[in-house]
Amino acid sequence: MGKLIDLTGRRYGRLFVEKQMPAVKHRAQWLCRCDCGALRVVPAGSLRYGHTRSCGCLRSDIARTKASTLNGCSSEKLHGVWNMMKQRCQNPNNQDYKYYGARGIGVCDSWKNYLNFRSWALANGYEKGLTIDRIDSDGNYEAGNCRWISIQEQQKNRRHRNTSIKKD
Ligand SMILES: [Zn+2]
């Protein structure tokens, strides 16, 4: 056993060392407070050799970031557009269903998967604030029949329909 090094007040990643705890199997233990607020007892070696950098929240944050990049973050605006589109076509309780699902307008199979819809959107000029528009208003939501336009343009296109403008 080497000489005890006082780690009190040191910072390792998200962990701030608060005080020494009783040794376990002759290994020094330190009580650490994580930036997220959690307390954790960590062996000195794990701190000093960089094995432990948080209470565990760091690892789950990284996993979450990876997952959201991979799956398309469900909080992004485009996900809302996709969801609204499905609701209009598939949910009879949706206030706009009568203009869509009830008229036989659907979402193509490929776009039922958000990732497919997202890839198409990003490759076809989607920007925040634009709304999805069907070129043939009797056609489905599918790659060949959709484009991104401004709300104002859509308003003109919808003059035949007595609907309020949706914020997709
Ligand atoms: Zn934490």
PDB file of C-alpha atoms and ligand atoms in Angstrom:
ATOM      1  CA  MET A   1       0.000   0.000   0.000  1.00  0.00           C
ATOM      2  CA  GLY A   2       1.321   3.376  -0.984  1.00  0.00           C
ATOM      3  CA  LYS A   3       0.985   6.510   1.047  1.00  0.00           C
ATOM      4  CA  LEU A   4      -2.521   7.937   1.152  1.00  0.00           C
ATOM      5  CA  ILE A   5      -2.899  10.870  -1.147  1.00  0.00           C
ATOM      6  CA  ASP A   6      -5.506  13.352  -0.025  1.00  0.00           C
ATOM      7  CA  LEU A   7      -7.909  13.827  -2.900  1.00  0.00           C
ATOM      8  CA  THR A   8     -10.321  16.075  -1.019  1.00  0.00           C
ATOM      9  CA  GLY A   9     -11.449  18.974  -3.180  1.00  0.00           C
ATOM     10  CA  ARG A  10     -10.083  17.519  -6.387  1.00  0.00           C
ATOM     11  CA  ARG A  11     -12.151  17.149  -9.486  1.00  0.00           C
ATOM     12  CA  TYR A  12     -12.224  14.145 -11.808  1.00  0.00           C
ATOM     13  CA  GLY A  13     -14.511  14.692 -14.769  1.00  0.00           C
ATOM     14  CA  ARG A  14     -17.927  15.356 -13.269  1.00  0.00           C
ATOM     15  CA  LEU A  15     -16.901  14.144  -9.832  1.00  0.00           C
ATOM     16  CA  PHE A  16     -15.886  16.436  -7.009  1.00  0.00           C
ATOM     17  CA  VAL A  17     -14.182  14.658  -4.120  1.00  0.00           C
ATOM     18  CA  GLU A  18     -15.861  15.547  -0.828  1.00  0.00           C
ATOM     19  CA  LYS A  19     -14.256  13.335   1.805  1.00  0.00           C
ATOM     20  CA  GLN A  20     -12.482  10.130   2.616  1.00  0.00           C
ATOM     21  CA  MET A  21     -14.520   7.039   3.459  1.00  0.00           C
ATOM     22  CA  PRO A  22     -13.436   3.864   5.303  1.00  0.00           C
ATOM     23  CA  ALA A  23     -11.056   1.792   3.189  1.00  0.00           C
ATOM     24  CA  VAL A  24     -12.330  -1.381   1.563  1.00  0.00           C
ATOM     25  CA  LYS A  25      -9.829  -4.241   1.274  1.00  0.00           C
ATOM     26  CA  HIS A  26      -7.056  -1.766   2.044  1.00  0.00           C
ATOM     27  CA  ARG A  27      -8.088   0.433  -0.851  1.00  0.00           C
ATOM     28  CA  ALA A  28      -8.811   4.053  -0.093  1.00  0.00           C
ATOM     29  CA  GLN A  29     -12.375   5.148  -0.874  1.00  0.00           C
ATOM     30  CA  TRP A  30     -13.614   8.659  -1.496  1.00  0.00           C
ATOM     31  CA  LEU A  31     -17.050  10.115  -1.332  1.00  0.00           C
ATOM     32  CA  CYS A  32     -17.656  12.097  -4.495  1.00  0.00           C
ATOM     33  CA  ARG A  33     -20.447  14.355  -5.559  1.00  0.00           C
ATOM     34  CA  CYS A  34     -21.284  14.213  -9.250  1.00  0.00           C
ATOM     35  CA  ASP A  35     -22.300  17.347 -11.155  1.00  0.00           C
ATOM     36  CA  CYS A  36     -25.746  15.785 -11.549  1.00  0.00           C
ATOM     37  CA  GLY A  37     -26.100  15.773  -7.763  1.00  0.00           C
ATOM     38  CA  ALA A  38     -25.586  12.076  -7.114  1.00  0.00           C
ATOM     39  CA  LEU A  39     -23.193  10.883  -4.409  1.00  0.00           C
ATOM     40  CA  ARG A  40     -20.933   7.970  -5.055  1.00  0.00           C
ATOM     41  CA  VAL A  41     -18.134   6.221  -3.209  1.00  0.00           C
ATOM     42  CA  VAL A  42     -15.239   5.616  -5.592  1.00  0.00           C
ATOM     43  CA  PRO A  43     -11.909   3.839  -4.968  1.00  0.00           C
ATOM     44  CA  ALA A  44      -8.959   6.229  -5.196  1.00  0.00           C
ATOM     45  CA  GLY A  45      -7.390   4.211  -8.013  1.00  0.00           C
ATOM     46  CA  SER A  46     -10.451   4.549 -10.220  1.00  0.00           C
ATOM     47  CA  LEU A  47     -10.344   8.299  -9.818  1.00  0.00           C
ATOM     48  CA  ARG A  48      -6.638   8.723 -10.297  1.00  0.00           C
ATOM     49  CA  TYR A  49      -6.358   6.443 -13.316  1.00  0.00           C
ATOM     50  CA  GLY A  50      -9.393   7.961 -15.026  1.00  0.00           C
ATOM     51  CA  HIS A  51     -11.651   4.933 -14.943  1.00  0.00           C
ATOM     52  CA  THR A  52     -14.414   6.804 -13.181  1.00  0.00           C
ATOM     53  CA  ARG A  53     -15.481  10.210 -14.411  1.00  0.00           C
ATOM     54  CA  SER A  54     -19.066  10.451 -13.157  1.00  0.00           C
ATOM     55  CA  CYS A  55     -21.668   8.641 -11.082  1.00  0.00           C
ATOM     56  CA  GLY A  56     -22.619   6.811 -14.272  1.00  0.00           C
ATOM     57  CA  CYS A  57     -24.614   9.649 -15.802  1.00  0.00           C
ATOM     58  CA  LEU A  58     -21.782  10.524 -18.191  1.00  0.00           C
ATOM     59  CA  ARG A  59     -21.949   7.122 -19.812  1.00  0.00           C
ATOM     60  CA  SER A  60     -25.734   7.288 -20.183  1.00  0.00           C
ATOM     61  CA  ASP A  61     -25.515  10.832 -21.599  1.00  0.00           C
ATOM     62  CA  ILE A  62     -23.104   9.620 -24.253  1.00  0.00           C
ATOM     63  CA  ALA A  63     -25.343   6.663 -25.040  1.00  0.00           C
ATOM     64  CA  ARG A  64     -28.350   8.977 -25.292  1.00  0.00           C
ATOM     65  CA  THR A  65     -26.544  11.357 -27.638  1.00  0.00           C
ATOM     66  CA  LYS A  66     -25.513   8.471 -29.864  1.00  0.00           C
ATOM     67  CA  ALA A  67     -29.031   7.077 -29.883  1.00  0.00           C
ATOM     68  CA  SER A  68     -30.601  10.400 -30.759  1.00  0.00           C
ATOM     69  CA  THR A  69     -28.185  10.959 -33.637  1.00  0.00           C
ATOM     70  CA  LEU A  70     -28.952   7.489 -34.877  1.00  0.00           C
ATOM     71  CA  ASN A  71     -32.700   7.512 -34.498  1.00  0.00           C
ATOM     72  CA  GLY A  72     -33.471  11.125 -35.133  1.00  0.00           C
ATOM     73  CA  CYS A  73     -34.199  12.913 -31.928  1.00  0.00           C
ATOM     74  CA  SER A  74     -37.881  12.618 -31.123  1.00  0.00           C
ATOM     75  CA  SER A  75     -37.900  16.160 -29.777  1.00  0.00           C
ATOM     76  CA  GLU A  76     -36.880  17.665 -33.109  1.00  0.00           C
ATOM     77  CA  LYS A  77     -39.404  19.711 -35.047  1.00  0.00           C
ATOM     78  CA  LEU A  78     -39.427  17.368 -38.017  1.00  0.00           C
ATOM     79  CA  HIS A  79     -40.590  14.533 -35.806  1.00  0.00           C
ATOM     80  CA  GLY A  80     -43.635  16.640 -34.963  1.00  0.00           C
ATOM     81  CA  VAL A  81     -44.332  17.205 -38.666  1.00  0.00           C
ATOM     82  CA  TRP A  82     -44.150  13.457 -39.232  1.00  0.00           C
ATOM     83  CA  ASN A  83     -46.411  12.743 -36.309  1.00  0.00           C
ATOM     84  CA  MET A  84     -49.037  15.273 -37.429  1.00  0.00           C
ATOM     85  CA  MET A  85     -48.988  13.813 -40.934  1.00  0.00           C
ATOM     86  CA  LYS A  86     -49.677  10.327 -39.578  1.00  0.00           C
ATOM     87  CA  GLN A  87     -52.383  11.618 -37.251  1.00  0.00           C
ATOM     88  CA  ARG A  88     -54.247  13.345 -40.104  1.00  0.00           C
ATOM     89  CA  CYS A  89     -54.219  10.166 -42.167  1.00  0.00           C
ATOM     90  CA  GLN A  90     -54.592   7.467 -39.568  1.00  0.00           C
ATOM     91  CA  ASN A  91     -56.418   8.800 -36.544  1.00  0.00           C
ATOM     92  CA  PRO A  92     -60.189   9.215 -37.044  1.00  0.00           C
ATOM     93  CA  ASN A  93     -60.287  11.328 -33.887  1.00  0.00           C
ATOM     94  CA  ASN A  94     -57.926  13.890 -35.367  1.00  0.00           C
ATOM     95  CA  GLN A  95     -59.754  17.098 -36.289  1.00  0.00           C
ATOM     96  CA  ASP A  96     -58.267  17.043 -39.805  1.00  0.00           C
ATOM     97  CA  TYR A  97     -58.834  13.364 -40.489  1.00  0.00           C
ATOM     98  CA  LYS A  98     -61.899  14.200 -42.597  1.00  0.00           C
ATOM     99  CA  TYR A  99     -59.683  16.020 -45.111  1.00  0.00           C
ATOM    100  CA  TYR A 100     -57.084  13.273 -45.231  1.00  0.00           C
ATOM    101  CA  GLY A 101     -57.624   9.734 -43.955  1.00  0.00           C
ATOM    102  CA  ALA A 102     -61.360   9.880 -44.657  1.00  0.00           C
ATOM    103  CA  ARG A 103     -60.637  10.924 -48.272  1.00  0.00           C
ATOM    104  CA  GLY A 104     -58.334   7.954 -48.728  1.00  0.00           C
ATOM    105  CA  ILE A 105     -55.105   9.891 -48.327  1.00  0.00           C
ATOM    106  CA  GLY A 106     -52.438   7.881 -46.584  1.00  0.00           C
ATOM    107  CA  VAL A 107     -48.774   7.782 -45.716  1.00  0.00           C
ATOM    108  CA  CYS A 108     -46.686   5.473 -47.900  1.00  0.00           C
ATOM    109  CA  ASP A 109     -45.209   2.399 -46.225  1.00  0.00           C
ATOM    110  CA  SER A 110     -41.674   3.730 -46.386  1.00  0.00           C
ATOM    111  CA  TRP A 111     -42.591   6.886 -44.481  1.00  0.00           C
ATOM    112  CA  LYS A 112     -44.274   4.989 -41.690  1.00  0.00           C
ATOM    113  CA  ASN A 113     -40.685   4.632 -40.507  1.00  0.00           C
ATOM    114  CA  TYR A 114     -39.530   8.020 -39.221  1.00  0.00           C
ATOM    115  CA  LEU A 115     -35.931   7.476 -40.336  1.00  0.00           C
ATOM    116  CA  ASN A 116     -37.009   7.017 -43.948  1.00  0.00           C
ATOM    117  CA  PHE A 117     -39.171  10.118 -43.812  1.00  0.00           C
ATOM    118  CA  ARG A 118     -36.367  12.077 -42.193  1.00  0.00           C
ATOM    119  CA  SER A 119     -33.805  11.070 -44.841  1.00  0.00           C
ATOM    120  CA  TRP A 120     -36.182  12.125 -47.593  1.00  0.00           C
ATOM    121  CA  ALA A 121     -36.945  15.421 -45.842  1.00  0.00           C
ATOM    122  CA  LEU A 122     -33.306  16.347 -45.314  1.00  0.00           C
ATOM    123  CA  ALA A 123     -32.415  15.443 -48.905  1.00  0.00           C
ATOM    124  CA  ASN A 124     -35.341  17.428 -50.296  1.00  0.00           C
ATOM    125  CA  GLY A 125     -35.020  20.884 -48.880  1.00  0.00           C
ATOM    126  CA  TYR A 126     -36.644  20.601 -45.466  1.00  0.00           C
ATOM    127  CA  GLU A 127     -35.945  23.581 -43.253  1.00  0.00           C
ATOM    128  CA  LYS A 128     -37.500  24.626 -39.985  1.00  0.00           C
ATOM    129  CA  GLY A 129     -40.658  26.611 -40.619  1.00  0.00           C
ATOM    130  CA  LEU A 130     -41.500  24.916 -43.903  1.00  0.00           C
ATOM    131  CA  THR A 131     -44.529  22.738 -44.171  1.00  0.00           C
ATOM    132  CA  ILE A 132     -45.008  19.518 -46.111  1.00  0.00           C
ATOM    133  CA  ASP A 133     -47.199  19.916 -49.177  1.00  0.00           C
ATOM    134  CA  ARG A 134     -48.688  17.320 -51.476  1.00  0.00           C
ATOM    135  CA  ILE A 135     -48.361  18.277 -55.149  1.00  0.00           C
ATOM    136  CA  ASP A 136     -51.496  16.320 -56.073  1.00  0.00           C
ATOM    137  CA  SER A 137     -53.899  17.082 -53.259  1.00  0.00           C
ATOM    138  CA  ASP A 138     -55.706  13.785 -53.845  1.00  0.00           C
ATOM    139  CA  GLY A 139     -52.447  11.854 -53.672  1.00  0.00           C
ATOM    140  CA  ASN A 140     -50.681  10.234 -50.753  1.00  0.00           C
ATOM    141  CA  TYR A 141     -47.871  11.403 -48.580  1.00  0.00           C
ATOM    142  CA  GLU A 142     -45.018   9.821 -50.509  1.00  0.00           C
ATOM    143  CA  ALA A 143     -41.702  10.848 -52.003  1.00  0.00           C
ATOM    144  CA  GLY A 144     -42.966  11.609 -55.519  1.00  0.00           C
ATOM    145  CA  ASN A 145     -45.892  13.701 -54.341  1.00  0.00           C
ATOM    146  CA  CYS A 146     -44.449  15.906 -51.627  1.00  0.00           C
ATOM    147  CA  ARG A 147     -42.358  19.027 -51.325  1.00  0.00           C
ATOM    148  CA  TRP A 148     -41.490  21.598 -48.660  1.00  0.00           C
ATOM    149  CA  ILE A 149     -43.117  24.997 -48.991  1.00  0.00           C
ATOM    150  CA  SER A 150     -43.769  27.988 -46.785  1.00  0.00           C
ATOM    151  CA  ILE A 151     -47.008  28.342 -44.851  1.00  0.00           C
ATOM    152  CA  GLN A 152     -47.936  31.281 -47.124  1.00  0.00           C
ATOM    153  CA  GLU A 153     -47.568  29.188 -50.269  1.00  0.00           C
ATOM    154  CA  GLN A 154     -49.623  26.448 -48.721  1.00  0.00           C
ATOM    155  CA  GLN A 155     -52.321  28.927 -47.804  1.00  0.00           C
ATOM    156  CA  LYS A 156     -52.722  29.820 -51.494  1.00  0.00           C
ATOM    157  CA  ASN A 157     -52.834  26.179 -52.490  1.00  0.00           C
ATOM    158  CA  ARG A 158     -55.563  25.489 -50.019  1.00  0.00           C
ATOM    159  CA  ARG A 159     -57.965  28.198 -51.121  1.00  0.00           C
ATOM    160  CA  HIS A 160     -60.413  25.520 -52.291  1.00  0.00           C
ATOM    161  CA  ARG A 161     -60.491  23.917 -48.958  1.00  0.00           C
ATOM    162  CA  ASN A 162     -62.309  25.468 -46.096  1.00  0.00           C
ATOM    163  CA  THR A 163     -59.706  24.526 -43.555  1.00  0.00           C
ATOM    164  CA  SER A 164     -57.705  26.531 -41.149  1.00  0.00           C
ATOM    165  CA  ILE A 165     -53.979  26.487 -41.777  1.00  0.00           C
ATOM    166  CA  LYS A 166     -52.191  23.899 -39.795  1.00  0.00           C
ATOM    167  CA  LYS A 167     -48.830  24.509 -38.331  1.00  0.00           C
ATOM    168  CA  ASP A 168     -47.122  21.314 -39.381  1.00  0.00           C
TER     169      ASP A 168
HETATM  170 ZN    ZN B   1     -23.885  12.040 -12.286  1.00  0.00          ZN
END
